[in-house]
Amino acid sequence: MSVIEIPKEVMDAPNFIGGEWVVGDGEVIDIYSPYSGSIVGRTNIATSKQIDVAIAKAKEAQVVWGQTPIKDRTKVMFNFREILLRDIDKIAQVVSLENGKILSESKAGIMKGIEVLEYAISLQNLDAGAKMEVSRGVFCEYRREALGVVASITPFNFPAMVPMWTIPIAITLGNSYVWKPSEKTPLTATLLGKALAEAGLPAGVLTILNGTADCVNSIIDNADIKAVGFVGSSKIAKLVYARATALGKRALCLGGAKNHIILLPDADPEMAGVGIADSFTGCAGQRCMAASVLLAVGEVDKQIESIIERAKSTSLGDKMGAIITKEQVEFLNGAIKKAEKDGAKILLDGRKATKPEGLGEGFWLGPTILDGVKEDSEASKLELFGPIMSIIRCSNISEALKIENANDYGNAASVFTSSGALAEVVAKNASAGMVGINIGVPVPREPFSFGGINDSKFGHGDITGENSLNFWSHNKKVTTKWQMQNDHNWMS
Ligand code: NAD
């Protein structure tokens, strides 16, 4: 049984240019629902000509928006929040429809986005700058100024939440914002664009351009784009970072992950069972914070039993959603086969899970647990991006940390234990930007921001929170003197 409704009519995701909804002049991309496997939407790629027109309009709009006092800019964000809360069920339906999440996950993603929105709303009070008499009669002050037109490229896996990391902050700081959503999930972008327009955002301050790699490259290459935010796989994050910075632009590009959980014998079996199973099955494993390797230290069979029980009860359709594409299901099935060939034992086989009824074929894989995975195998190293957990057996915590430290990524790492001292060893030594103690998905809350290290992030600073403010703005320093001073020094 599922609460997702597959609409009979195909939905459109046009581009949003200068406040108008415009069909792209490029080819059509079909949008499939992972629930049914059927086409539920379509979008037309924006051509490079349309992209240049859109960015010129964004630039024009920014001149006025950037000069609007932050209190007035914030009013739009207040309205936006009200509209999102009013329409949350409708937006969550569309997120689930095109992404495959269960509805409660889609709603939670929107609420996480609203947390960032609330932080942006508070900037009018928090970000007052500073002023100081630095020499007799000489005053220095900070003045935050917008960059101009900024761009954001987002992935499929959180169609509302990830864009909401940057939309509220970049726009509240006075920038025009050009957004290229994932071509797999552009329908949510249309709803967010409509909500911002209804909230009173002036035409051109938000631009939505649909497309794939060519569209991203045309946006980056446009001389009026001053900064590029990116969230997606490491391979593309690296490419986008290199392209933008080679043109002298600032870029912050968040990449993929392979997150490790260290399970110690003194861990509470119930907490470990729920926390670890929910981490690798939530959003069907398609989140950059999902646990994908369990480093099982010593005798932890009762905790693993508890993880299996919880994962077994995670039924498809109501407790766990679908996989983004048919090709990705095939890739995951292949990865399980390969792991088996490499010597892993399958403790739970998601290929045998029951699909929800009455929705059509859809793209599904149930929770899968592989035991005895070898440290150097694909299941241990590759970001699979599905509900698969690889268990590597370790004899002590140092061995576990060595494996964790050796992985290319650095998004999240967690430990399950009842010892504060051992938890601290992991917190100190894990090679990850976000660490959890008895938490399977250690997503920090605003204003702590979010982000990894190593191949999980290219660029400096944070995507949200206080550290993001200097990314999305200039911090101009103004030094003032109004009177001649008799005891003047080099400054006065
Ligand atoms: P992806 O890298 O395939 O796509 C991301 C965006 O890049 C999309 O908008 C896509 O159209 C665009 N793109 C694709 N190929 C491109 C190219 N050659 N040049 C320029 N742009 C291109 O990622 P995805 O499959 O949509 O999302 C899943 C990935 O995102 C996973 O690796 C996941 O870990 C990662 N992710 C990371 C975070 C984080 O905070 N670190 C958050 C969410 C997702």
XYZ file of N, CA and C and ligand atoms in Angstrom, residues 153-158 162 165 180-184 211-214 216-217 220 230-237 239-240 254-257 287-289 383 385 411 434 450-452 456, ligand 1:
179
model
N 24.017 24.474 -8.709
C 23.703 23.241 -9.453
C 23.428 22.168 -8.418
N 22.290 21.517 -8.535
C 21.866 20.608 -7.453
C 21.592 19.182 -7.950
N 21.651 18.206 -7.025
C 21.486 16.793 -7.401
C 20.025 16.340 -7.302
N 19.793 15.078 -7.681
C 18.417 14.564 -7.673
C 17.939 14.163 -6.283
N 18.902 13.870 -5.361
C 18.478 13.084 -4.200
C 17.730 13.862 -3.119
N 17.876 15.200 -3.113
C 17.036 16.028 -2.237
C 16.530 17.204 -3.063
N 18.300 20.326 -0.647
C 19.634 20.811 -1.052
C 19.557 22.214 -1.678
N 19.399 24.863 0.868
C 20.614 25.214 1.611
C 21.125 26.578 1.143
N 20.209 25.498 -11.543
C 20.073 24.381 -12.495
C 19.769 23.136 -11.672
N 18.476 22.778 -11.550
C 18.140 21.579 -10.777
C 18.554 20.307 -11.523
N 18.526 19.195 -10.828
C 18.809 17.921 -11.500
C 17.766 17.695 -12.587
N 18.213 17.195 -13.717
C 17.286 16.911 -14.809
C 16.351 15.748 -14.457
N 16.676 15.046 -13.364
C 15.808 13.935 -12.950
C 14.673 14.435 -12.052
N 18.383 21.416 -17.714
C 19.308 20.829 -18.677
C 20.302 19.912 -18.000
N 21.378 19.608 -18.736
C 22.390 18.679 -18.221
C 23.764 19.374 -18.249
N 24.808 18.611 -18.589
C 26.179 19.143 -18.504
C 26.374 20.425 -19.319
N 25.839 20.455 -20.561
C 26.046 21.637 -21.418
C 25.460 22.881 -20.765
N 25.027 23.395 -17.566
C 25.884 23.772 -16.433
C 27.104 24.539 -16.944
N 27.718 24.025 -18.004
C 28.932 24.676 -18.520
C 28.636 26.079 -19.037
N 28.315 28.353 -16.005
C 29.613 28.661 -15.371
C 30.399 29.656 -16.242
N 27.778 24.013 -5.893
C 27.438 22.736 -6.529
C 27.272 21.680 -5.455
N 26.295 20.800 -5.640
C 26.162 19.604 -4.798
C 25.857 18.438 -5.729
N 26.628 17.361 -5.604
C 26.412 16.189 -6.462
C 27.537 15.193 -6.253
N 27.818 14.379 -7.263
C 28.852 13.349 -7.117
C 30.245 13.994 -7.128
N 31.221 13.296 -6.574
C 32.579 13.862 -6.503
C 33.171 14.100 -7.884
N 32.883 13.169 -8.803
C 33.458 13.301 -10.147
C 33.037 14.635 -10.769
N 31.760 14.950 -10.668
C 31.263 16.189 -11.294
C 31.636 17.404 -10.439
N 31.640 17.230 -9.121
C 32.023 18.347 -8.235
C 33.421 18.844 -8.598
N 34.977 18.495 -11.505
C 34.953 19.138 -12.832
C 34.422 20.566 -12.732
N 33.325 20.720 -12.015
C 32.686 22.040 -11.895
C 33.617 22.992 -11.147
N 30.241 20.442 -3.243
C 30.116 19.294 -2.340
C 29.945 18.025 -3.162
N 30.700 16.990 -2.809
C 30.704 15.769 -3.602
C 30.065 14.579 -2.897
N 30.448 13.402 -3.346
C 29.852 12.163 -2.866
C 30.440 11.690 -1.547
N 30.148 10.434 -1.202
C 30.529 9.948 0.125
C 30.601 8.425 0.166
N 21.419 9.020 -0.023
C 21.766 10.308 0.580
C 23.246 10.276 0.922
N 23.828 11.461 0.867
C 25.278 11.534 1.041
C 25.673 11.264 2.485
N 24.695 11.121 3.396
C 25.003 10.840 4.792
C 24.686 9.388 5.155
N 31.171 4.454 -3.942
C 29.876 4.974 -3.479
C 28.789 4.301 -4.318
N 25.363 4.200 -3.564
C 24.166 5.045 -3.543
C 22.880 4.218 -3.668
N 32.804 12.575 4.170
C 31.573 13.286 4.543
C 31.225 13.002 5.998
N 31.844 15.404 9.284
C 30.718 15.328 10.216
C 30.778 13.980 10.941
N 27.017 22.310 7.238
C 27.006 20.951 6.728
C 28.163 20.826 5.752
N 28.845 19.704 5.753
C 29.861 19.530 4.714
C 30.992 18.621 5.141
N 31.613 17.998 4.158
C 32.668 17.043 4.429
C 34.045 17.604 4.132
N 34.942 14.734 -0.602
C 33.526 15.090 -0.409
C 33.308 16.591 -0.520
P 25.471 14.183 -10.275
O 26.854 14.594 -9.964
O 25.258 13.163 -11.323
O 24.607 15.476 -10.733
C 24.578 16.657 -9.977
C 24.303 17.833 -10.900
O 25.373 17.962 -11.832
C 23.032 17.681 -11.721
O 22.345 18.894 -11.745
C 23.553 17.290 -13.096
O 22.721 17.702 -14.146
C 24.879 18.012 -13.162
N 25.851 17.351 -14.039
C 25.897 16.036 -14.393
N 26.959 15.800 -15.189
C 27.606 16.972 -15.345
C 28.775 17.358 -16.058
N 29.501 16.489 -16.758
N 29.152 18.651 -15.998
C 28.445 19.549 -15.300
N 27.323 19.229 -14.587
C 26.904 17.958 -14.624
O 24.795 13.748 -8.885
P 23.367 13.071 -8.646
O 23.384 11.682 -9.157
O 22.292 13.981 -9.094
O 23.325 13.081 -7.037
C 23.896 12.076 -6.255
C 25.282 12.438 -5.802
O 25.259 13.663 -5.058
C 25.890 11.416 -4.838
O 27.238 11.232 -5.154
C 25.733 12.057 -3.470
O 26.634 11.599 -2.503
C 25.951 13.493 -3.818
N 25.383 14.399 -2.817
C 26.262 15.047 -1.991
C 25.783 15.878 -1.004
C 26.731 16.584 -0.075
O 26.280 17.424 0.693
N 28.022 16.293 -0.100
C 24.401 16.073 -0.864
C 23.540 15.414 -1.736
C 24.055 14.574 -2.718
